Tab-separated table of C-alpha atoms in Angstrom:
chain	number	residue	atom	x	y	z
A	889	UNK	CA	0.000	0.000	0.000
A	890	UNK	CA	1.096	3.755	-0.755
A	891	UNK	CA	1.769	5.972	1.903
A	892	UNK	CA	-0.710	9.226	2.453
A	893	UNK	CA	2.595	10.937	2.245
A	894	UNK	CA	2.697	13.053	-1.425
A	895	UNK	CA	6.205	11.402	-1.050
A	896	UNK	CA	6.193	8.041	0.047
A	897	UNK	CA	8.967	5.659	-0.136
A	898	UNK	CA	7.210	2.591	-2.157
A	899	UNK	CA	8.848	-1.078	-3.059
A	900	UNK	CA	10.017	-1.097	-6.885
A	901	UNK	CA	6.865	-3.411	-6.755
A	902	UNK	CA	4.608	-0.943	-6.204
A	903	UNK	CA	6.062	1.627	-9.732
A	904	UNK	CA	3.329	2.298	-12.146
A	905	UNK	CA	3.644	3.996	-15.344
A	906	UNK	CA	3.049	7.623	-14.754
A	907	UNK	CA	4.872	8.081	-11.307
A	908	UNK	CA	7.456	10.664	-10.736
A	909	UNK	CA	10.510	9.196	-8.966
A	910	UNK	CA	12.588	11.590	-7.078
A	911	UNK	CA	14.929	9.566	-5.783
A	912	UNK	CA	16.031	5.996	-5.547
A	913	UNK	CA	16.139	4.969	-1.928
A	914	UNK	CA	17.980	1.592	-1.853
A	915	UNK	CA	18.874	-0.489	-4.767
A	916	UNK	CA	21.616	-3.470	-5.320
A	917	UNK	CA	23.852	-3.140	-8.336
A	918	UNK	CA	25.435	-0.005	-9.839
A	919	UNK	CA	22.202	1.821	-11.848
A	920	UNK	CA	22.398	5.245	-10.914
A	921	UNK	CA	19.088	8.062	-11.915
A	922	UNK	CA	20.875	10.538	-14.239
A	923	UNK	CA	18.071	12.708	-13.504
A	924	UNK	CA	14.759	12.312	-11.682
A	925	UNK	CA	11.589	12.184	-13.623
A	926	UNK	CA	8.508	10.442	-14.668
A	927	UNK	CA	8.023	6.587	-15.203
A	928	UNK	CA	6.661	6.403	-19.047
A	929	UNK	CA	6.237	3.063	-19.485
A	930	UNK	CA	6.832	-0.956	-17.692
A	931	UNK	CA	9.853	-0.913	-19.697
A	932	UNK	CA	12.052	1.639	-17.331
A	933	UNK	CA	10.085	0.038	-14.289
A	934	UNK	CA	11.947	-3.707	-15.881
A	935	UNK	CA	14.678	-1.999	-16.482
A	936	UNK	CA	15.010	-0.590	-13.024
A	937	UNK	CA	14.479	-4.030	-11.817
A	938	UNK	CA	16.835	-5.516	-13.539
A	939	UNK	CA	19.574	-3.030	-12.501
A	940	UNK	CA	18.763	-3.592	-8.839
A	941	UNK	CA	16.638	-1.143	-7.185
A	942	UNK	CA	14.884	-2.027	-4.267
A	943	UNK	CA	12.864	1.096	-3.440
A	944	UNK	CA	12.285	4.820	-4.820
A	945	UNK	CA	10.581	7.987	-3.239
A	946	UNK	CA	7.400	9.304	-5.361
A	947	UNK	CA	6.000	12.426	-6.059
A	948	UNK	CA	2.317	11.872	-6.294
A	949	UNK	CA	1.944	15.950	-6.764
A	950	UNK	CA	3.786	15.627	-10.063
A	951	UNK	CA	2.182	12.204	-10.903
A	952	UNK	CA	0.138	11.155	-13.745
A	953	UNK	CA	-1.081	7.857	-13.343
A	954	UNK	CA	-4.207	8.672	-15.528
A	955	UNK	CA	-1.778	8.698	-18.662
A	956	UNK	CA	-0.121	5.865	-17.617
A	957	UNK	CA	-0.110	4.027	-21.379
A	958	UNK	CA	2.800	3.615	-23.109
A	959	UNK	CA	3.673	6.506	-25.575
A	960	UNK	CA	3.470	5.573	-29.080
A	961	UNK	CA	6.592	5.455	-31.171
A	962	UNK	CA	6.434	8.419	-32.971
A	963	UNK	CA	6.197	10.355	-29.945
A	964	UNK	CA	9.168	12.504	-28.273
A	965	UNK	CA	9.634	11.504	-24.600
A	966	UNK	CA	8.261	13.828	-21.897
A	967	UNK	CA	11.043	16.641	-21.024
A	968	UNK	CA	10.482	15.444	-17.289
A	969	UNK	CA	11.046	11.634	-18.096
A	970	UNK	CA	13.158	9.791	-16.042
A	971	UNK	CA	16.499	9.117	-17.383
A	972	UNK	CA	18.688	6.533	-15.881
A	973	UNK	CA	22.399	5.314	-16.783
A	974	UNK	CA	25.086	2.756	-16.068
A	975	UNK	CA	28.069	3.880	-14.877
A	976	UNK	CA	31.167	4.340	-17.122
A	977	UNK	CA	34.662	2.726	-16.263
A	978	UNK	CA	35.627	1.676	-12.841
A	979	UNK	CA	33.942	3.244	-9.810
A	980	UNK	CA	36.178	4.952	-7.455
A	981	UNK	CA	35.371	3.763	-3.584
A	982	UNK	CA	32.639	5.617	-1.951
A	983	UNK	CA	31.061	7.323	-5.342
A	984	UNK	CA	27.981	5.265	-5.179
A	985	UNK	CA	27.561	6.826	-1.285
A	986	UNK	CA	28.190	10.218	-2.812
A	987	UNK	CA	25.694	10.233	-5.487
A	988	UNK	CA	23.313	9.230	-3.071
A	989	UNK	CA	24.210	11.822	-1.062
A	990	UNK	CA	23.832	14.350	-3.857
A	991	UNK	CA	20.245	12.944	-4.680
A	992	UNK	CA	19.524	13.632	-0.894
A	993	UNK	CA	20.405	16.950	-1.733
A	994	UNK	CA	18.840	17.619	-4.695
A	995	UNK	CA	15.452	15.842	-2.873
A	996	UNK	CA	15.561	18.440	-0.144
A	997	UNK	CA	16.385	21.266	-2.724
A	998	UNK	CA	13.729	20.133	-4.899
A	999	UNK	CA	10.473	19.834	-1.512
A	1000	UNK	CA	12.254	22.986	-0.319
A	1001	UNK	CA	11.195	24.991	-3.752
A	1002	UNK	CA	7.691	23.491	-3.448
A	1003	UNK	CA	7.386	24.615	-0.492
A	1004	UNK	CA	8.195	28.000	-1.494
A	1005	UNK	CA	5.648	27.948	-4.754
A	1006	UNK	CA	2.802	26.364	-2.281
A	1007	UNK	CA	3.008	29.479	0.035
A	1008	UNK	CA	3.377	31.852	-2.706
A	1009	UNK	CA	0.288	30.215	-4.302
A	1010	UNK	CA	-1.490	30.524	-0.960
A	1011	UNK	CA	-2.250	26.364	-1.350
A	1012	UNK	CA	-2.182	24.301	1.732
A	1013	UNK	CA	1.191	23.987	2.981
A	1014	UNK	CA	2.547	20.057	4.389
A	1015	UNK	CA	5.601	20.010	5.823
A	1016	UNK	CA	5.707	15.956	6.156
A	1017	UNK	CA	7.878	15.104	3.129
A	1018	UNK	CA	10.655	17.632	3.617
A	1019	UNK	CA	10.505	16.498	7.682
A	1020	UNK	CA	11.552	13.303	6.541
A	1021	UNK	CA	14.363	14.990	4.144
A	1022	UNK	CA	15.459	16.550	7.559
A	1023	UNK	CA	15.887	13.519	9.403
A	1024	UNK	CA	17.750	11.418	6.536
A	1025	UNK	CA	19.689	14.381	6.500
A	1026	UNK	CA	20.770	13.815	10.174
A	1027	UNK	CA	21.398	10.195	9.621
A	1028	UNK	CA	23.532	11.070	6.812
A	1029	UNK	CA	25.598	13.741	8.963
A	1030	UNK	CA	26.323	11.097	11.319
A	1031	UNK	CA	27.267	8.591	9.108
A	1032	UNK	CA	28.513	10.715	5.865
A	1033	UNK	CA	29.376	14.620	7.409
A	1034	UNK	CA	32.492	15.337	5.521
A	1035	UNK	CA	30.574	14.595	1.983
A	1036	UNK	CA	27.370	16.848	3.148
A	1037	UNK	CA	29.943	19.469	4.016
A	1038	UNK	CA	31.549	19.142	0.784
A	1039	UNK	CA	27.845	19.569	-0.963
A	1040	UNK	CA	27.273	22.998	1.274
A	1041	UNK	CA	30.500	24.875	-0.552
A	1042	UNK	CA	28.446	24.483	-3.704
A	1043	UNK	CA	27.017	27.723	-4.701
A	1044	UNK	CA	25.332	29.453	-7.196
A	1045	UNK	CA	25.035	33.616	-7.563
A	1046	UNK	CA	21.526	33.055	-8.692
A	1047	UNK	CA	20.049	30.818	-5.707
A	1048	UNK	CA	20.887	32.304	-2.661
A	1049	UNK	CA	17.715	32.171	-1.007
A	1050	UNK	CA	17.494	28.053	-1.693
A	1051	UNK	CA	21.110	27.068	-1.092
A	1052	UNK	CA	21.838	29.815	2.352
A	1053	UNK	CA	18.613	27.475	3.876
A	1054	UNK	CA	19.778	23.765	2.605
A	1055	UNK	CA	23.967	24.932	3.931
A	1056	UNK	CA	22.184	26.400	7.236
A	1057	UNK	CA	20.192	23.365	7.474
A	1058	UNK	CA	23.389	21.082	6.938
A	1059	UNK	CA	25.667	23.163	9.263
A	1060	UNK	CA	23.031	22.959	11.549
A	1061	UNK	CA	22.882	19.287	11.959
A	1062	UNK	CA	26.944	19.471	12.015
A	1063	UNK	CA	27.099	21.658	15.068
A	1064	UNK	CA	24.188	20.234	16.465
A	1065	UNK	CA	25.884	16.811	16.189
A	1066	UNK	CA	29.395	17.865	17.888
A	1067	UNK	CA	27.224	19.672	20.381
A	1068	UNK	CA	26.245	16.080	21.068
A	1069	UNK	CA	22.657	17.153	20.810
A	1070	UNK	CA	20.060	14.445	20.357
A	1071	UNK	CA	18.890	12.804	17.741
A	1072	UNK	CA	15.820	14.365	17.442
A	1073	UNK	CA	16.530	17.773	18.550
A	1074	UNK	CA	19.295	17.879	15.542
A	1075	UNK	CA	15.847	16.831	13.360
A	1076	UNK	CA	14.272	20.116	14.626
A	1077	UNK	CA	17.258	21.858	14.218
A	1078	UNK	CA	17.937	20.957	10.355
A	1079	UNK	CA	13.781	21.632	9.186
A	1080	UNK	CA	14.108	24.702	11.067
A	1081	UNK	CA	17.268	25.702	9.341
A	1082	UNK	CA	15.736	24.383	5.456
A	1083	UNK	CA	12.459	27.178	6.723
A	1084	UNK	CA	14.294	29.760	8.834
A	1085	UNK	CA	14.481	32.359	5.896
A	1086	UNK	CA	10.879	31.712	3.955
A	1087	UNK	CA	9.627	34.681	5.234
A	1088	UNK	CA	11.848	36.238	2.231
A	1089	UNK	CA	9.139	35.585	-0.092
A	1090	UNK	CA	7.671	38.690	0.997
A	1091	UNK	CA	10.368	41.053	0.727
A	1092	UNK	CA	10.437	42.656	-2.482
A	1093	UNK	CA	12.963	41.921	-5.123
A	1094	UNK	CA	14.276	45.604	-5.560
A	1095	UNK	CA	15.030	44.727	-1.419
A	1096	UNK	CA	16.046	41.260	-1.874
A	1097	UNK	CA	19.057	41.512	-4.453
A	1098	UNK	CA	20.000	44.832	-4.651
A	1099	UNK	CA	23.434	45.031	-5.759
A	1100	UNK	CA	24.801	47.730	-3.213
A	1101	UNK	CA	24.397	48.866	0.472
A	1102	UNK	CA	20.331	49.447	1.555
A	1103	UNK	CA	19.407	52.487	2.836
A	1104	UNK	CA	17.750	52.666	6.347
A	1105	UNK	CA	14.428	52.059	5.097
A	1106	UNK	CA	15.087	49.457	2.607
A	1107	UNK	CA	17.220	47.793	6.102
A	1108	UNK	CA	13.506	48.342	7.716
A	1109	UNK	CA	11.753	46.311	5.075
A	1110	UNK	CA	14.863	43.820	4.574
A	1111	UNK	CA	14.643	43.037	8.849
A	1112	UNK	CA	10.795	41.942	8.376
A	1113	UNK	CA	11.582	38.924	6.893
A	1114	UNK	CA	12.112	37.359	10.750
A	1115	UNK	CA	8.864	38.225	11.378
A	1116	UNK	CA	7.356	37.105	8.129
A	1117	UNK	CA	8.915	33.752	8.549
A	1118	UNK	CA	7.801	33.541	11.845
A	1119	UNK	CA	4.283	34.573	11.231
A	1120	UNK	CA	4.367	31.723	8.324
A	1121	UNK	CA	5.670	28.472	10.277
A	1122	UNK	CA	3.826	29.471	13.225
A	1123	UNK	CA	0.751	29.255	10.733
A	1124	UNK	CA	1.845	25.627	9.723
A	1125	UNK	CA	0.620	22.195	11.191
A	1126	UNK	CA	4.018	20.329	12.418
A	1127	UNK	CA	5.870	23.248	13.157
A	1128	UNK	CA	8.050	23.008	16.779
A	1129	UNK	CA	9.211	25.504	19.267
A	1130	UNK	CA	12.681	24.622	18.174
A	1131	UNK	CA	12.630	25.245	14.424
A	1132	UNK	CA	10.064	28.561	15.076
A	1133	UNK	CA	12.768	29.628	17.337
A	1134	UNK	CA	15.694	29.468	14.735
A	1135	UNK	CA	13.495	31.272	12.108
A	1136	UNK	CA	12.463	33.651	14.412
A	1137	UNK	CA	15.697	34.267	16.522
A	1138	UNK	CA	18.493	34.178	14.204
A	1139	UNK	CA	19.513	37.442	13.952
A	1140	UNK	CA	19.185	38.228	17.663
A	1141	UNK	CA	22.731	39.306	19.489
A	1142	UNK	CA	24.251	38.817	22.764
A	1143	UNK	CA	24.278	42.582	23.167
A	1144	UNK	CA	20.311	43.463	22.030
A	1145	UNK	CA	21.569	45.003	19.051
A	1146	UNK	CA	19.961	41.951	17.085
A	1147	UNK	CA	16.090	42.351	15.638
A	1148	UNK	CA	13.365	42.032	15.044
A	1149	UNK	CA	12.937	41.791	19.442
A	1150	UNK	CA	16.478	42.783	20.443
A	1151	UNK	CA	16.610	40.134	22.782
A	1152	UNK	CA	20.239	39.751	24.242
A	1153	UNK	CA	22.084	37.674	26.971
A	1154	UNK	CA	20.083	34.754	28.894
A	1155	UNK	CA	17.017	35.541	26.774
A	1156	UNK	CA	19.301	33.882	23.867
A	1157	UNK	CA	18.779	29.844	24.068
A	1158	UNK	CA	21.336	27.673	23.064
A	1159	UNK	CA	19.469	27.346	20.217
A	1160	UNK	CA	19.010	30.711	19.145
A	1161	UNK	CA	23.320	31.327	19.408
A	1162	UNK	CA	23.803	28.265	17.029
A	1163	UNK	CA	21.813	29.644	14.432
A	1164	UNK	CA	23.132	33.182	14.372
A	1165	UNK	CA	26.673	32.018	14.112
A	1166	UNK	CA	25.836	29.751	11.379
A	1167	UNK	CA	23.918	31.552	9.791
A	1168	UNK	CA	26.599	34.429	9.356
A	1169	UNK	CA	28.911	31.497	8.452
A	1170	UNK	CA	27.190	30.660	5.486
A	1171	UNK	CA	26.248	34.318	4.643
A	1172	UNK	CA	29.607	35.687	4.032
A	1173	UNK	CA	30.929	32.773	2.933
A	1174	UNK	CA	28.528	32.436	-0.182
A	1175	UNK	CA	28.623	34.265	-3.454
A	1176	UNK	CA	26.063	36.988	-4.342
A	1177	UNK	CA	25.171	38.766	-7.426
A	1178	UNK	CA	26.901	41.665	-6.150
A	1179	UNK	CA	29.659	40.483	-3.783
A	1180	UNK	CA	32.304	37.792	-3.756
A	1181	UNK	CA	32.228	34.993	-0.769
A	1182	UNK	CA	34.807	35.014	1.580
A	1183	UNK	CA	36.987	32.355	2.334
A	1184	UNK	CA	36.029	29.927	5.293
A	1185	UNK	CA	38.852	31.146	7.114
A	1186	UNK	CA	38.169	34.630	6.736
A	1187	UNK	CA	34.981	33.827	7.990
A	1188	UNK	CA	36.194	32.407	11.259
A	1189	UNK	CA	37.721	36.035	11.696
A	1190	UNK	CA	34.432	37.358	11.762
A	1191	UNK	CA	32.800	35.629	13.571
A	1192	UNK	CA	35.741	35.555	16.552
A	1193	UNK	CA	35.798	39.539	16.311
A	1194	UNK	CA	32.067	39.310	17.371
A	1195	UNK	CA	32.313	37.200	20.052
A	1196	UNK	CA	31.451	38.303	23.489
A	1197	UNK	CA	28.926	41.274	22.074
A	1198	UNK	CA	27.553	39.566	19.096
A	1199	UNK	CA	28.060	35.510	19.629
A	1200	UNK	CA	28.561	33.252	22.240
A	1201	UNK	CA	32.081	33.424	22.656
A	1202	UNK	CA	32.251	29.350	23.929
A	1203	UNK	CA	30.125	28.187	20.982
A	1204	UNK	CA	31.994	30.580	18.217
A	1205	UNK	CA	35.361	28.666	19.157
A	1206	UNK	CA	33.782	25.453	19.020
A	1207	UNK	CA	32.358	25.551	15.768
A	1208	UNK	CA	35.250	26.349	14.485
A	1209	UNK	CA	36.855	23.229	15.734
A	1210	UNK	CA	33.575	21.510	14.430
A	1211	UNK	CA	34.304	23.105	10.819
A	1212	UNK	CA	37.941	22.184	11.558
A	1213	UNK	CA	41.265	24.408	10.341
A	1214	UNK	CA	40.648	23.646	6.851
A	1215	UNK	CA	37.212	22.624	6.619
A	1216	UNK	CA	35.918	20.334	3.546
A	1217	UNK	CA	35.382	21.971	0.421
A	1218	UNK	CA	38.477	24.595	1.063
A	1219	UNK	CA	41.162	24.892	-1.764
A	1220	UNK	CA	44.441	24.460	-0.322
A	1221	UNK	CA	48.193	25.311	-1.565
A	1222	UNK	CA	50.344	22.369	-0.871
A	1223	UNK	CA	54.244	22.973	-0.246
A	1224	UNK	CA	54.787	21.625	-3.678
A	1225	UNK	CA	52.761	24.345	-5.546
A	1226	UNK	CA	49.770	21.720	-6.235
A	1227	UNK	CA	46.213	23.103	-5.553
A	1228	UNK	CA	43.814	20.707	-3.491
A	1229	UNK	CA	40.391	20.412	-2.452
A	1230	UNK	CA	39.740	19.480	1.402
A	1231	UNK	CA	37.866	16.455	1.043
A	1232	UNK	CA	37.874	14.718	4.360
A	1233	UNK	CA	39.084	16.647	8.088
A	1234	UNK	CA	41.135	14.847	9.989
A	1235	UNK	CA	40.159	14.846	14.128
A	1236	UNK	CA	43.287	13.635	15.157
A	1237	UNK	CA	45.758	16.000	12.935
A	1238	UNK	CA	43.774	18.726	11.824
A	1239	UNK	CA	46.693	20.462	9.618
A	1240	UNK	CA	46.556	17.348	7.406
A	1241	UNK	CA	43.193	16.360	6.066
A	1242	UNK	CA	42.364	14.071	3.013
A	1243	UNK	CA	42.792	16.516	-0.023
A	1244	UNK	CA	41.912	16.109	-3.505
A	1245	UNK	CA	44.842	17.504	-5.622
A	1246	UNK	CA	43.688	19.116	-8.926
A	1247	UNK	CA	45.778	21.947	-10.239
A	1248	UNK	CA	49.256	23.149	-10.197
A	1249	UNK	CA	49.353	26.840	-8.963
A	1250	UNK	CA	52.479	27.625	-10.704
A	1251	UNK	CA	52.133	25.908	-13.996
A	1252	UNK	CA	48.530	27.237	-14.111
A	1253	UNK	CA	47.200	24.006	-15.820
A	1254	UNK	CA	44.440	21.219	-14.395
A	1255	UNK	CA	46.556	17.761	-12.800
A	1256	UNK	CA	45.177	14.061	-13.185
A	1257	UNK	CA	42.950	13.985	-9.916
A	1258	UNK	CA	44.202	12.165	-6.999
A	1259	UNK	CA	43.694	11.592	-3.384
A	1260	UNK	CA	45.897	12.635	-1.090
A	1261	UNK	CA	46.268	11.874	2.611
A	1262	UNK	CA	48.523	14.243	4.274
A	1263	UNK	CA	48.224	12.504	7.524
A	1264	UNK	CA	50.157	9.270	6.065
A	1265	UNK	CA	53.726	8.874	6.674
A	1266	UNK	CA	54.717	7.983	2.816
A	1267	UNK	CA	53.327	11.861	1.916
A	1268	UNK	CA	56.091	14.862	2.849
A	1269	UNK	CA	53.012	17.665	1.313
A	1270	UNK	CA	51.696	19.937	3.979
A	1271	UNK	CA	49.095	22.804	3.879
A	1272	UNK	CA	51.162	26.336	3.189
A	1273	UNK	CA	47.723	28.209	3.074
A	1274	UNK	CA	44.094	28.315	1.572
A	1275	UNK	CA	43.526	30.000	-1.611
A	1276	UNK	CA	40.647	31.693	-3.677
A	1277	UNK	CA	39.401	29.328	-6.170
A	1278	UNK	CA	38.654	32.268	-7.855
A	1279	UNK	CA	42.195	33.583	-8.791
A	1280	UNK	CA	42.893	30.756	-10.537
A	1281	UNK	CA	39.394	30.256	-12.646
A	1282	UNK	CA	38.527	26.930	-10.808
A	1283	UNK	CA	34.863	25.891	-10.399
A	1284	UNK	CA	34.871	23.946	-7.141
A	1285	UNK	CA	31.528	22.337	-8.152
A	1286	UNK	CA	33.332	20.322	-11.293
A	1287	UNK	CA	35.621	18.295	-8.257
A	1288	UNK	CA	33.216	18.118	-5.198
């Protein structure tokens, strides 16, 4: 039987023609969805048989099981069809975890934007679906962090608004988890950090992304987002103290000077300081239309210079030994001139890290890709400093 859910998680038994897969949930074999789509026929349902899969995640919503006949030769295949491949060449260890990861990603990416269209729409709003994103997401934190990490340094100039919730979200569940918060607190957290900024979809665009410094009453308008998203998730069925108080709170400080309730010192939960150093994290560390991100570690300046009147001065320093020195998805300069990506942290020697080396900073030209663990005692390479993928024309995206 299908779940109620509009995205249940259904045995590859249970696939008709005219379902839209979002994600394949367990499978055997090496099959991998190229992208999601709809089921057109009991040919791709054999086929994903064949290749192993076990179970998939539906979208009813986007469903057509009405026009569930096969289409007829002569027609072209629906633009939103699902498209599957096998891999090519050897698989590298751990790639089949990845993409899974990265279809987690895209699933939570993908409810998050429906989300956003519902409320915009004024249609009922459900929250169920991307709830159960948030806890897979949690799972996959504990079991996975480093590659979730490495998904968060993704960014696009157009998609703020979508990728500043999903990294706040995923940074969430990171702290959260080195916190050694439970289970289902770090749940809370990481649905409250994928809603904490909806309240954006009321702020106009001229507001939203104007390239330049606001004036004070374009500041006024910006700041009523808090309460917007506030207003909007206290409004909606499943919706906890927790993730109403990181929407709500985030931009509170330890002196008052926060908004929208310049609340300050034991009125700020533990809760509440989490988010707004996270959620500055991610801020200045992302790409806009009209500004450059910074670097991690630049970051980690910031946010130190604030402590003690802007952020809890305990919890700043220990995120940044949760993020580590070099945290994953930071371009590195090795001793030898070789550019690498910061794949994997290392707890136990935190100057070397598993690093993916990809460029040679002197030669200016791309290198055959190869892991690299600093930490072994066959590699002399060590960290000289991180670098701006940007001087050297490198899209981070292409190696993460």
């Amino acid at each position: 039987m299908i779940s109620a859910s509009p995205h249940p998680v259904i045995a590859i038994s249970s696939l008709k023609p005219g379902m839209f897969v979002v994600a394949i949930i367990s499978q055997r074999g090496d099959m991998e969805i190229a992208q999601t789509g709809r089921v057109n026929d009991e040919r791709q349902i054999a086929a994903l048989v064949t290749r192993g899969v076990l179970r998939v995640r539906v979208d009813l919503s986007r469903s057509k099981l009405a026009k569930a006949s096969p289409p007829c030769a002569a027609e072209q295949p629906d633009s939103s069809s699902l498209s599957m491949t096998a891999p090519q060449g050897p698989r590298v260890p751990g790639e089949g975890r990845e993409l899974k990861i990265r279809r987690l990603y895209q699933e939570a990416r993908e409810l998050q934007g429906k989300f956003i269209r519902q409320l915009k729409a004024g249609e009922p709003i459900d929250i169920t679906s991307l709830a159960t994103v948030a806890e897979e997401m949690v799972d996959t934190m504990f079991s996975h962090g480093d590659a979730m990490l490495c998904l968060a340094r993704i960014r696009a100039k157009d998609a703020y608004l979508m990728e500043h919730s999903m990294n706040v979200a995923i940074l969430l569940a990171n702290f959260g988890r080195y916190l050694g918060l439970e289970r289902s607190v770090l749940k809370e957290l990481t649905l409250g950090g994928l809603l904490h900024d909806v309240g954006k979809i009321m702020t106009p665009d001229a507001v939203l992304n104007k390239p330049g410094k606001l004036t004070d009453e374009e500041f006024a308008i910006m700041r009523e987002h808090v309460v917007h998203s506030h207003d909007i998730l206290k409004a909606t069925t499943g919706i906890t103290p927790t993730m109403l108080e990181v929407a709500a709170n985030h931009h509170e400080r330890l002196d008052g000077s926060g908004y929208p309730r310049h609340l300050k010192g034991e009125q700020l939960s533990l809760y509440t300081r989490m988010s707004a150093i996270v959620d500055v994290y991610d801020a200045v560390t992302a790409d806009r239309v009209y500004k450059q991100g910074m670097q991690p570690t630049q970051a980690f300046r910031i946010l130190l210079k604030g402590a003690v009147t802007h952020f809890d001065e305990g919890l700043v320093t220990r995120f940044i030994k949760c993020m580590g020195v070099y945290p994953v998805g930071t371009l590195v300069l090795l001793s030898n001139q070789r550019l690498a990506l910061v794949m994997q942290r290392n707890e136990l020697a935190p100057l070397k890290p598993l690093v993916k080396v990809i460029y040679h900073a002197t030669q200016r030209h791309y290198l055959e890709v190869q892991l690299l663990d600093l930490a072994k005692a066959s590699v002399n390479e060590t960290i000289e400093s991180t670098v701006d993928p940007k001087d050297y024309g490198i899209t981070l995206a292409h190696f993460i």
